[in-house]
PDB file of C-alpha atoms in Angstrom:
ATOM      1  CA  UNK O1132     -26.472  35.321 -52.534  1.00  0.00           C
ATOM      2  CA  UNK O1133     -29.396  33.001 -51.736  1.00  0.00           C
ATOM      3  CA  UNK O1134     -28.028  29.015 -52.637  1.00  0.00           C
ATOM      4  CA  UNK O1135     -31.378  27.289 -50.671  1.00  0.00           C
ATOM      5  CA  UNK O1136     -34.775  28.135 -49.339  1.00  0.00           C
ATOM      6  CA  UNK O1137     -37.568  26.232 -48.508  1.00  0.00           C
ATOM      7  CA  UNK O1138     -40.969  27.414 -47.114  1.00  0.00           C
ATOM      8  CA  UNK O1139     -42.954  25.598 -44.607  1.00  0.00           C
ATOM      9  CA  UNK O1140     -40.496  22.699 -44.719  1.00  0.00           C
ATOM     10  CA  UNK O1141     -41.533  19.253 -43.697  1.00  0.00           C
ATOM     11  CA  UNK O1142     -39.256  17.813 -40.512  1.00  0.00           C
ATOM     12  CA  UNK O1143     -37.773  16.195 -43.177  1.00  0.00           C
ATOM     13  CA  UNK O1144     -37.076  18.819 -45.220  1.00  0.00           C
ATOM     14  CA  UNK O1145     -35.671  20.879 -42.763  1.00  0.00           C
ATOM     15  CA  UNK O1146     -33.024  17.981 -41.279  1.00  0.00           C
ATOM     16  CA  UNK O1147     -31.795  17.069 -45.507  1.00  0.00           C
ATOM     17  CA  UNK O1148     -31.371  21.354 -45.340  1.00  0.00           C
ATOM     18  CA  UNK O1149     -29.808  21.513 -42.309  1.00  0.00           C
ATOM     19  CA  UNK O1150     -27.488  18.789 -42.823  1.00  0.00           C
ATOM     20  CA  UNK O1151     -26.633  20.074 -46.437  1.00  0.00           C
ATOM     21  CA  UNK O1152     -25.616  23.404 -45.189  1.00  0.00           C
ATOM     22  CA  UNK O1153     -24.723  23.589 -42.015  1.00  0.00           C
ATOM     23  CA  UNK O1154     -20.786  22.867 -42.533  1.00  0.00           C
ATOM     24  CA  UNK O1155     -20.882  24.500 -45.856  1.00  0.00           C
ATOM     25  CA  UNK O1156     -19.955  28.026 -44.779  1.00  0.00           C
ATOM     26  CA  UNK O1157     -22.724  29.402 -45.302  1.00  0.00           C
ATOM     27  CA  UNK O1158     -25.365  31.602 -43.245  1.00  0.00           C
ATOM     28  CA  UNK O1159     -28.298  29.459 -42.370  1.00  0.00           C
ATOM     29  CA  UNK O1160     -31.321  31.234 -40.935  1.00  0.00           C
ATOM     30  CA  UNK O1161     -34.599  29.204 -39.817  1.00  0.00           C
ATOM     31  CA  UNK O1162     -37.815  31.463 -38.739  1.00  0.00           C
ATOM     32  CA  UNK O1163     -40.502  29.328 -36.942  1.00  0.00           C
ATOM     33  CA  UNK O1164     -41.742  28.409 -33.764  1.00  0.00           C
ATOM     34  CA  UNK O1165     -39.165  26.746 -31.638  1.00  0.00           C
ATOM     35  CA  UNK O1166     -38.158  25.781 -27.828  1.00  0.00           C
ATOM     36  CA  UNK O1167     -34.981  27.324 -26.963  1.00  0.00           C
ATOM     37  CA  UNK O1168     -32.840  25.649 -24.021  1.00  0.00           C
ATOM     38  CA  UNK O1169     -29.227  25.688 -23.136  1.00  0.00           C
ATOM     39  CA  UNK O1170     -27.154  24.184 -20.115  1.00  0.00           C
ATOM     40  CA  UNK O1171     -23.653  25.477 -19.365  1.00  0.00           C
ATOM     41  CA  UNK O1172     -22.585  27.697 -16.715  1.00  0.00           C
ATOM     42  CA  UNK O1173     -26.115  28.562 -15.851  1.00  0.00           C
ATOM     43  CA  UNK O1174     -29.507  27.105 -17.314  1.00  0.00           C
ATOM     44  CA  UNK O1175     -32.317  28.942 -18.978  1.00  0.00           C
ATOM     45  CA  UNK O1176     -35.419  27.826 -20.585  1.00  0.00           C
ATOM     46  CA  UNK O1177     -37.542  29.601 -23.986  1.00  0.00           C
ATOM     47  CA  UNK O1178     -41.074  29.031 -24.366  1.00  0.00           C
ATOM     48  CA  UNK O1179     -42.244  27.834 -27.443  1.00  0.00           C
ATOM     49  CA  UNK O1180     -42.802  31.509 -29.639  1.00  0.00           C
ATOM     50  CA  UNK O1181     -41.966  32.309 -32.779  1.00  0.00           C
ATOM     51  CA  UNK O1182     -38.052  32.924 -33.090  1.00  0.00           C
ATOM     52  CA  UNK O1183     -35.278  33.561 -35.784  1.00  0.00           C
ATOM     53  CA  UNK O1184     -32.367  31.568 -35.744  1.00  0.00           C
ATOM     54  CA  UNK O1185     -29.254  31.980 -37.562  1.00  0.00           C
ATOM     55  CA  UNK O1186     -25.503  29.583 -37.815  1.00  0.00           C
ATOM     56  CA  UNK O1187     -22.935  32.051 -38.786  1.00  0.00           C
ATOM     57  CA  UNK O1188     -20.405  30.313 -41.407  1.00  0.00           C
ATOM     58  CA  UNK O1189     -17.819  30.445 -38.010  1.00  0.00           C
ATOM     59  CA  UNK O1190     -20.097  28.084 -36.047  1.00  0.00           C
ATOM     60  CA  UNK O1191     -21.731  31.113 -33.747  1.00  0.00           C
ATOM     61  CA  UNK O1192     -25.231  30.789 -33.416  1.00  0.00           C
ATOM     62  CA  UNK O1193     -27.701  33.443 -32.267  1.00  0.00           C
ATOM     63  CA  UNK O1194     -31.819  33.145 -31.563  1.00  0.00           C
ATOM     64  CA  UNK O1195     -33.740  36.673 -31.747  1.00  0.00           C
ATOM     65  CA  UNK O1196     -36.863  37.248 -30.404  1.00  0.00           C
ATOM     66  CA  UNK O1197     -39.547  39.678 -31.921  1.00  0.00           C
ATOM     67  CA  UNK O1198     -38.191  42.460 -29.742  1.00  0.00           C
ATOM     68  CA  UNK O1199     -34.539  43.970 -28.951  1.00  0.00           C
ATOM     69  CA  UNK O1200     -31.323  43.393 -30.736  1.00  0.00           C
ATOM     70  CA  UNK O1201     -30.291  41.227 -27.288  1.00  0.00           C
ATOM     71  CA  UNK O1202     -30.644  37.734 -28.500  1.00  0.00           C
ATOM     72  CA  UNK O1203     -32.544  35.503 -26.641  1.00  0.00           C
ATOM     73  CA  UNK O1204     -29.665  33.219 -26.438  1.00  0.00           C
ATOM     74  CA  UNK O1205     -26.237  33.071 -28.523  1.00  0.00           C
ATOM     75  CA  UNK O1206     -22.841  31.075 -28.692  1.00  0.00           C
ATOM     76  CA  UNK O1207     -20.201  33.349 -30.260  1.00  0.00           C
ATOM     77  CA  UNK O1208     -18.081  30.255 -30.465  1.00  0.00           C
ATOM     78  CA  UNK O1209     -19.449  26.565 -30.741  1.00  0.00           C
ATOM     79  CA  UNK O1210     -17.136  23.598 -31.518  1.00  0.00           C
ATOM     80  CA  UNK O1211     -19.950  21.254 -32.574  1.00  0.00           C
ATOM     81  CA  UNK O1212     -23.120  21.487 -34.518  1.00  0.00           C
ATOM     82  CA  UNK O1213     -25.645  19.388 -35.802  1.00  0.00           C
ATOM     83  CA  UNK O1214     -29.172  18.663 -36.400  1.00  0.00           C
ATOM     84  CA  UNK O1215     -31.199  15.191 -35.575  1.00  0.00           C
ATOM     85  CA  UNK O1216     -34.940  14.111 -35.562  1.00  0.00           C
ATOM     86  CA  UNK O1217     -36.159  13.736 -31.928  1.00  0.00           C
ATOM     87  CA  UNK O1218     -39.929  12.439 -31.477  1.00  0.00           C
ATOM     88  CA  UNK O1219     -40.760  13.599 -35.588  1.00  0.00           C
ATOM     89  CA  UNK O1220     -39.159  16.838 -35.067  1.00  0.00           C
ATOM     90  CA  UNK O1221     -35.888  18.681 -35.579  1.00  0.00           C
ATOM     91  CA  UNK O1222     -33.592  19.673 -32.871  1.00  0.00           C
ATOM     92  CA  UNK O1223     -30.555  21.944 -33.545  1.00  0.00           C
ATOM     93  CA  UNK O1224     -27.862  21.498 -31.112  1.00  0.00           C
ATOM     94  CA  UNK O1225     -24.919  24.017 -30.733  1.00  0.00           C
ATOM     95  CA  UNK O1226     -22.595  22.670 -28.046  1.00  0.00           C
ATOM     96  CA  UNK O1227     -18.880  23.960 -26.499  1.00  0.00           C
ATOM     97  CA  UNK O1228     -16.374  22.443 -24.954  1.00  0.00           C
ATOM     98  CA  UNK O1229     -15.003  25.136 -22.713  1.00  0.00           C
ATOM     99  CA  UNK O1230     -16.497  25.846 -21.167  1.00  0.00           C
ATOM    100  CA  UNK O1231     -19.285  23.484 -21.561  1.00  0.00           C
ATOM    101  CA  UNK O1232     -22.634  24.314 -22.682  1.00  0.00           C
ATOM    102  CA  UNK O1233     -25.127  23.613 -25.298  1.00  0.00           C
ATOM    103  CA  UNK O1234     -28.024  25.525 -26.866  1.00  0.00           C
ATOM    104  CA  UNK O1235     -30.875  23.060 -28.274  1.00  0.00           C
ATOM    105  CA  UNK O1236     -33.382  24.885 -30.478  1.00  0.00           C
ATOM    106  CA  UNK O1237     -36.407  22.312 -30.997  1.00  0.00           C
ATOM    107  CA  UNK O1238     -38.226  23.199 -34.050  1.00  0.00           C
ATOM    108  CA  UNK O1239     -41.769  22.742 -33.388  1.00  0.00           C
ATOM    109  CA  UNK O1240     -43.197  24.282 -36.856  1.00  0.00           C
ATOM    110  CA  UNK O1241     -40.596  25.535 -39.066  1.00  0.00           C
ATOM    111  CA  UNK O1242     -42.109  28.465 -41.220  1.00  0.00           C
ATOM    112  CA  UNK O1243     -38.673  29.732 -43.541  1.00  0.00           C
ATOM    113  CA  UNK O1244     -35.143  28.531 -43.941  1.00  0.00           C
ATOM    114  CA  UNK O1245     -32.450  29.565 -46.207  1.00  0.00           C
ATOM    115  CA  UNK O1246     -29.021  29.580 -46.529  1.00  0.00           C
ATOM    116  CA  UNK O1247     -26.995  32.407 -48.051  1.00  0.00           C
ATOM    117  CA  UNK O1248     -23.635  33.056 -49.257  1.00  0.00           C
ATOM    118  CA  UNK O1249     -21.266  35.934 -48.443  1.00  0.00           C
ATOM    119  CA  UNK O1250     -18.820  36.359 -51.162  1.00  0.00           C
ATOM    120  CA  UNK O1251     -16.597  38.750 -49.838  1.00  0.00           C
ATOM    121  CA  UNK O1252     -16.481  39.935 -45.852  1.00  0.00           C
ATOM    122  CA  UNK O1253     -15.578  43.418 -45.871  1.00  0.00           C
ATOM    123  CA  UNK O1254     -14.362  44.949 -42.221  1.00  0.00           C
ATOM    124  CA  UNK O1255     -15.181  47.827 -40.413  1.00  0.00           C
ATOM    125  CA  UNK O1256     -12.916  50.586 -41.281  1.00  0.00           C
ATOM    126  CA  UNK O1257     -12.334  53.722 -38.851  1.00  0.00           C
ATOM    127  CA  UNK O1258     -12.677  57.170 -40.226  1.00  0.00           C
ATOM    128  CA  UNK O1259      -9.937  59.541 -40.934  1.00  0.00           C
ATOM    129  CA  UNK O1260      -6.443  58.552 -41.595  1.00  0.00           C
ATOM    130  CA  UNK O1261      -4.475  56.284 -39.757  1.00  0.00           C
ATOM    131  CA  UNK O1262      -1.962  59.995 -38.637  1.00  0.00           C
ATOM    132  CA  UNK O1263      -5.532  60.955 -37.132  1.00  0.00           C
ATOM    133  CA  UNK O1264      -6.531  57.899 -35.392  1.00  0.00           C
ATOM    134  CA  UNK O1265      -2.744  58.377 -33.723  1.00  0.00           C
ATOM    135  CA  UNK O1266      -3.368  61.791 -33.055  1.00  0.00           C
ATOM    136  CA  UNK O1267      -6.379  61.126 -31.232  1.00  0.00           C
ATOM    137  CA  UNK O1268      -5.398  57.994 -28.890  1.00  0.00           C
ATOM    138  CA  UNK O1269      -2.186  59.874 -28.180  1.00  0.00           C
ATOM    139  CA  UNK O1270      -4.051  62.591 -26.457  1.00  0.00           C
ATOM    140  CA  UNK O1271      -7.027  60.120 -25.078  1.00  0.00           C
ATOM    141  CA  UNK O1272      -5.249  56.905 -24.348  1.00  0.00           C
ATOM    142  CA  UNK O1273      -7.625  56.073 -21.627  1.00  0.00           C
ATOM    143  CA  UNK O1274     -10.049  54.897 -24.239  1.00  0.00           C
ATOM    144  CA  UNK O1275      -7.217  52.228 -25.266  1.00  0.00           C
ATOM    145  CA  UNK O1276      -6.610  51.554 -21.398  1.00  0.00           C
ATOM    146  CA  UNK O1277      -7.209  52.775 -17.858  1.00  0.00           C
ATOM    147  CA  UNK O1278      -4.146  54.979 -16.635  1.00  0.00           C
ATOM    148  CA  UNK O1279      -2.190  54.412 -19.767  1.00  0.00           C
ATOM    149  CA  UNK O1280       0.387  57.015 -20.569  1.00  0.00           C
ATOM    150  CA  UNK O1281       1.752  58.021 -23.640  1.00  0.00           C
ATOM    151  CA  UNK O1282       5.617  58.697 -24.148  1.00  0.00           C
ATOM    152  CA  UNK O1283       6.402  58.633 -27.506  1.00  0.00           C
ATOM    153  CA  UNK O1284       4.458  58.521 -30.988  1.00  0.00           C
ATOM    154  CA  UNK O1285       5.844  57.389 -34.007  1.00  0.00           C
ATOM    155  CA  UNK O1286       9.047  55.753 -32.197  1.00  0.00           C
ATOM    156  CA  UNK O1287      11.291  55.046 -34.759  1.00  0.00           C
ATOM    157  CA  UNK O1288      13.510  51.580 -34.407  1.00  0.00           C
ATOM    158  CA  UNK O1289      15.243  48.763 -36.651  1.00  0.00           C
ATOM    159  CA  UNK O1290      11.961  46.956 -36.812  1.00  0.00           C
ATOM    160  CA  UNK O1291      10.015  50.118 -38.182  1.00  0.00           C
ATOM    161  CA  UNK O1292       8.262  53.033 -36.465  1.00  0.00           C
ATOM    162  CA  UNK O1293       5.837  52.321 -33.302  1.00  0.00           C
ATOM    163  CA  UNK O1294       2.961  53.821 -33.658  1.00  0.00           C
ATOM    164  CA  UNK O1295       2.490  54.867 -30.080  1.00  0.00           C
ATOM    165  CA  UNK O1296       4.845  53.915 -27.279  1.00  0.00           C
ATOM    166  CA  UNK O1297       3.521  54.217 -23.868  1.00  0.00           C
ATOM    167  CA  UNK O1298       3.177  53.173 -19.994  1.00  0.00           C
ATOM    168  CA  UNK O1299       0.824  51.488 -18.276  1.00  0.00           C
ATOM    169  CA  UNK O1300      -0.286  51.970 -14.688  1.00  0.00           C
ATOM    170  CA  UNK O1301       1.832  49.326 -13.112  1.00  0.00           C
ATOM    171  CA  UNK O1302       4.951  51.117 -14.725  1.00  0.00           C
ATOM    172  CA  UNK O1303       5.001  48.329 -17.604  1.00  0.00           C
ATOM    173  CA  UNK O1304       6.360  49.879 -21.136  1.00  0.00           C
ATOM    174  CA  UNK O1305       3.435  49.419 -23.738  1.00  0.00           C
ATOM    175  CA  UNK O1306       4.018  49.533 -27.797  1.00  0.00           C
ATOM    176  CA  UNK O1307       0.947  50.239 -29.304  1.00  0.00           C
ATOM    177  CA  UNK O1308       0.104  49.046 -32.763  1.00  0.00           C
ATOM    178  CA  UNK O1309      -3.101  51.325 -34.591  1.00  0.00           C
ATOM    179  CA  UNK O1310      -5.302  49.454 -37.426  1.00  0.00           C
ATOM    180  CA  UNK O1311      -7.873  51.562 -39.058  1.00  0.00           C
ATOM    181  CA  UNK O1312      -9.211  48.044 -40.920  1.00  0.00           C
ATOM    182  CA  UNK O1313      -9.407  44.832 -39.558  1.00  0.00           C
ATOM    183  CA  UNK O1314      -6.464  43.284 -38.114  1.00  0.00           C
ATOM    184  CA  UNK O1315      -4.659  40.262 -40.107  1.00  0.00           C
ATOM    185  CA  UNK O1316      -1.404  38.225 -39.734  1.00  0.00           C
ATOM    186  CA  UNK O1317       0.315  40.829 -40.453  1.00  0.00           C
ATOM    187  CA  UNK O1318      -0.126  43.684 -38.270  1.00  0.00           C
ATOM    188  CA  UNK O1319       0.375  40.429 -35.140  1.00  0.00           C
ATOM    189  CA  UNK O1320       3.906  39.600 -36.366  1.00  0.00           C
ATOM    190  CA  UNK O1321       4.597  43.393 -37.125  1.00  0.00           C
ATOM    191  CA  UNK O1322       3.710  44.059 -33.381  1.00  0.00           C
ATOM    192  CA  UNK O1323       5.312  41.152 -32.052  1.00  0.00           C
ATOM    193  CA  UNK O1324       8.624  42.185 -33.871  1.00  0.00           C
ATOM    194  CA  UNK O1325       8.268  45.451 -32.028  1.00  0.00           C
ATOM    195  CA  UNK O1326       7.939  44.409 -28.655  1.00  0.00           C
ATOM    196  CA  UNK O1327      10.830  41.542 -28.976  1.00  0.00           C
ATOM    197  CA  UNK O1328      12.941  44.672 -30.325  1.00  0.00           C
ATOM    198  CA  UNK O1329      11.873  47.017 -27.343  1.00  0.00           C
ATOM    199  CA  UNK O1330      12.619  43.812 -24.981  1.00  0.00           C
ATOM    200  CA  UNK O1331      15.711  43.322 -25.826  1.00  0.00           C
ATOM    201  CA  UNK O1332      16.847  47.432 -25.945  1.00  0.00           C
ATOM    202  CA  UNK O1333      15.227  48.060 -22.488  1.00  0.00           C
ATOM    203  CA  UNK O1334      15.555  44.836 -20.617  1.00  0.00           C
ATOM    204  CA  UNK O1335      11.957  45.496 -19.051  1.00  0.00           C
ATOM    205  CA  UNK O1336       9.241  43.885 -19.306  1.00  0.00           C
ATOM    206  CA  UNK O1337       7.384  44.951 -22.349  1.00  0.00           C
ATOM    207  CA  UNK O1338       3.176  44.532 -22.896  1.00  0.00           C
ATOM    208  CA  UNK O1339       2.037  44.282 -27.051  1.00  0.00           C
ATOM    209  CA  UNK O1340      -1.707  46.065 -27.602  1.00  0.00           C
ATOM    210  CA  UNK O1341      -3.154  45.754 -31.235  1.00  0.00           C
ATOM    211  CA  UNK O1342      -5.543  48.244 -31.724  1.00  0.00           C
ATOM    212  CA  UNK O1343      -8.201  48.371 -34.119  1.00  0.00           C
ATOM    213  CA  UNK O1344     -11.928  47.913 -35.406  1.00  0.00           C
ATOM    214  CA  UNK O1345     -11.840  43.783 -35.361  1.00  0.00           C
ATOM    215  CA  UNK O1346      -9.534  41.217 -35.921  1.00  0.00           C
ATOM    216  CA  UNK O1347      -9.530  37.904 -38.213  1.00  0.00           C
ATOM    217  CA  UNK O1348     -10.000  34.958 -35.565  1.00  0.00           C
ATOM    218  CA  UNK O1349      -6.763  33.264 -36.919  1.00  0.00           C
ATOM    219  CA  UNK O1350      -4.947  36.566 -35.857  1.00  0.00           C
ATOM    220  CA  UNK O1351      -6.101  36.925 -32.823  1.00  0.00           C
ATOM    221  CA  UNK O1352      -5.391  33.191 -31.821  1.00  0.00           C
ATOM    222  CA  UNK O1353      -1.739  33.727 -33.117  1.00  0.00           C
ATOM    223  CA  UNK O1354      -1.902  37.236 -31.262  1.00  0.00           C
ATOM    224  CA  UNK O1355      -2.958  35.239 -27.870  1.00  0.00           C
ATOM    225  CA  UNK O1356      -0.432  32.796 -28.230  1.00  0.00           C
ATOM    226  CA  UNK O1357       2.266  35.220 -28.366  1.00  0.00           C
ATOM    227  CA  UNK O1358       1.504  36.673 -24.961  1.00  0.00           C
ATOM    228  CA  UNK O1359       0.315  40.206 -26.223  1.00  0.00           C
ATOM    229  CA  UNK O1360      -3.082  41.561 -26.300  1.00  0.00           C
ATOM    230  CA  UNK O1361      -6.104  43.219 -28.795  1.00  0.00           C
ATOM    231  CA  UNK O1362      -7.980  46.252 -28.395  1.00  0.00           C
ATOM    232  CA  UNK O1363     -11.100  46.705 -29.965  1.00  0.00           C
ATOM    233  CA  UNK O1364     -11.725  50.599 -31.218  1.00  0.00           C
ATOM    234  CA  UNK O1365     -14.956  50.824 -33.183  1.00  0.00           C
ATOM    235  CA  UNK O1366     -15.110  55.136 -32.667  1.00  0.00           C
ATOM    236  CA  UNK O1367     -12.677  57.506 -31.768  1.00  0.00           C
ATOM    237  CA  UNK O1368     -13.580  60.324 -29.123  1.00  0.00           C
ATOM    238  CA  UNK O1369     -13.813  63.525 -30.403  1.00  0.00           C
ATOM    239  CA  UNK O1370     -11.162  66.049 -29.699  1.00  0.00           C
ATOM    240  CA  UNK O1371     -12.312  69.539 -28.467  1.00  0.00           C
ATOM    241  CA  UNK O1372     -10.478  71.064 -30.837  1.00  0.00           C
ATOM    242  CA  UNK O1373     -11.994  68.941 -33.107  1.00  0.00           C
ATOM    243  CA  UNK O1374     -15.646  70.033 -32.413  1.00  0.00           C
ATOM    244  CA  UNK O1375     -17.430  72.671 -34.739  1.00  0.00           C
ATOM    245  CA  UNK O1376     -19.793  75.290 -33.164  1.00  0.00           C
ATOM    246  CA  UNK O1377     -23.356  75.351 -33.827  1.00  0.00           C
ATOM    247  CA  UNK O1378     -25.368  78.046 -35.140  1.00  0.00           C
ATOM    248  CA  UNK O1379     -25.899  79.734 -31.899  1.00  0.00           C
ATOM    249  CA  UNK O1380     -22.599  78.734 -30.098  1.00  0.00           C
ATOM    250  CA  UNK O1381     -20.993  82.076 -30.071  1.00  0.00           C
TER     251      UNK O1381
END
């Protein structure tokens, strides 16, 4: 749902929007000609062009040219934001602290900008059932991992049932955890009970892997700080015997 939008904002304007909305949690996107710089690990330079900027509601900020889905430049995590007039225009500046860098988008003539709100975020969700999704990694778990090797699926314990239970290629015992949906909270502590179980049974050293289409950020910080580790699975390979003929494959 649009909540603000303002066409051919003054400088002025465009700072009272920017400032109104950019810690608001919403999606702010500003389409105009703009300088793009940023200094971090590297440093790169935008002519002035026309450009489409957006602030995610999680502080990531992307600018897209007229061409490409590649972003001309991007911060998928910034810890500061904010907006100030410089020489009677705006300049938006995303910065990081680690590593350090900052993206400064100086808006020479601002053409659009509006600010939107999501009410719901809904999650990528895999087809087929989660038996399927099982089914599949089990018998091509080198999309999961290189040299991974399956022993067991569906490993019952006291904790629950494992969804796969595997090896790794330095001999390491693996539990694997399979999310169709998004990973929360949940599915973390579920796999973290798993591998504290299998720990303490085997006496070897034990590797966590949450699989699944995405993650919330909150889970995968708690996931991190447990020691274990996420997968991301946005398609599952197709099985031969899972393949249908064609017309003229006889």
């Amino acid at each position: 749902m649009i909540v603000g939008l303002v066409h051919q904002p003054t400088a002025s304007d465009l700072l009272s929007f920017l400032v109104s909305h950019l810690h608001s949690g919403k999606l702010v996107q500003l389409v105009g000609e703009c300088e793009i710089s940023y200094a971090g690990r590297a440093a790169s330079y935008a002519e002035a062009g026309n450009y489409l900027v957006i602030v995610k509601p999680d502080g990531s900020i992307q600018v897209q040219g007229a061409r490409g889905v590649k972003p001309v430049n991007w911060q998928p995590k910034t810890d500061h934001i904010s907006a100030a007039l410089e020489a009677g225009m705006v300049v938006l500046t995303a910065e990081r602290n680690s590593p350090p860098e900052v993206v400064r988008v100086v808006c020479l003539d601002p053409h659009l900008i509006f600010a939107a709100e999501f009410s719901s975020e809904y999650g990528f969700v895999l087809s087929g059932s989660e038996a399927e999704m099982r089914k599949t990694l089990r018998q091509k778990p080198d999309c999961m991992e290189e040299g991974l090797k399956i022993l067991e699926e569906e490993l019952l314990t006291d904790a629950g049932g494992v969804d796969l239970f595997a090896r790794d290629a330095c001999g390491r015992l693996v539990v694997i955890e399979l999310k169709r949906a998004r990973a929360t909270h949940e599915a973390v502590f579920q796999l973290d009970r798993y591998v504290k179980l299998t720990r303490e049974q085997t006496g070897q050293q034990v590797r966590g892997l949450l699989v699944a289409p995405s993650i919330t950020f909150p889970a995968l910080e708690r996931l991190q700080a447990l020691g274990l580790e996420f997968c991301e699975m946005t398609a599952l390979p197709v099985l031969e015997e899972d393949a249908q003929l064609g017309l003229f494959d006889f």
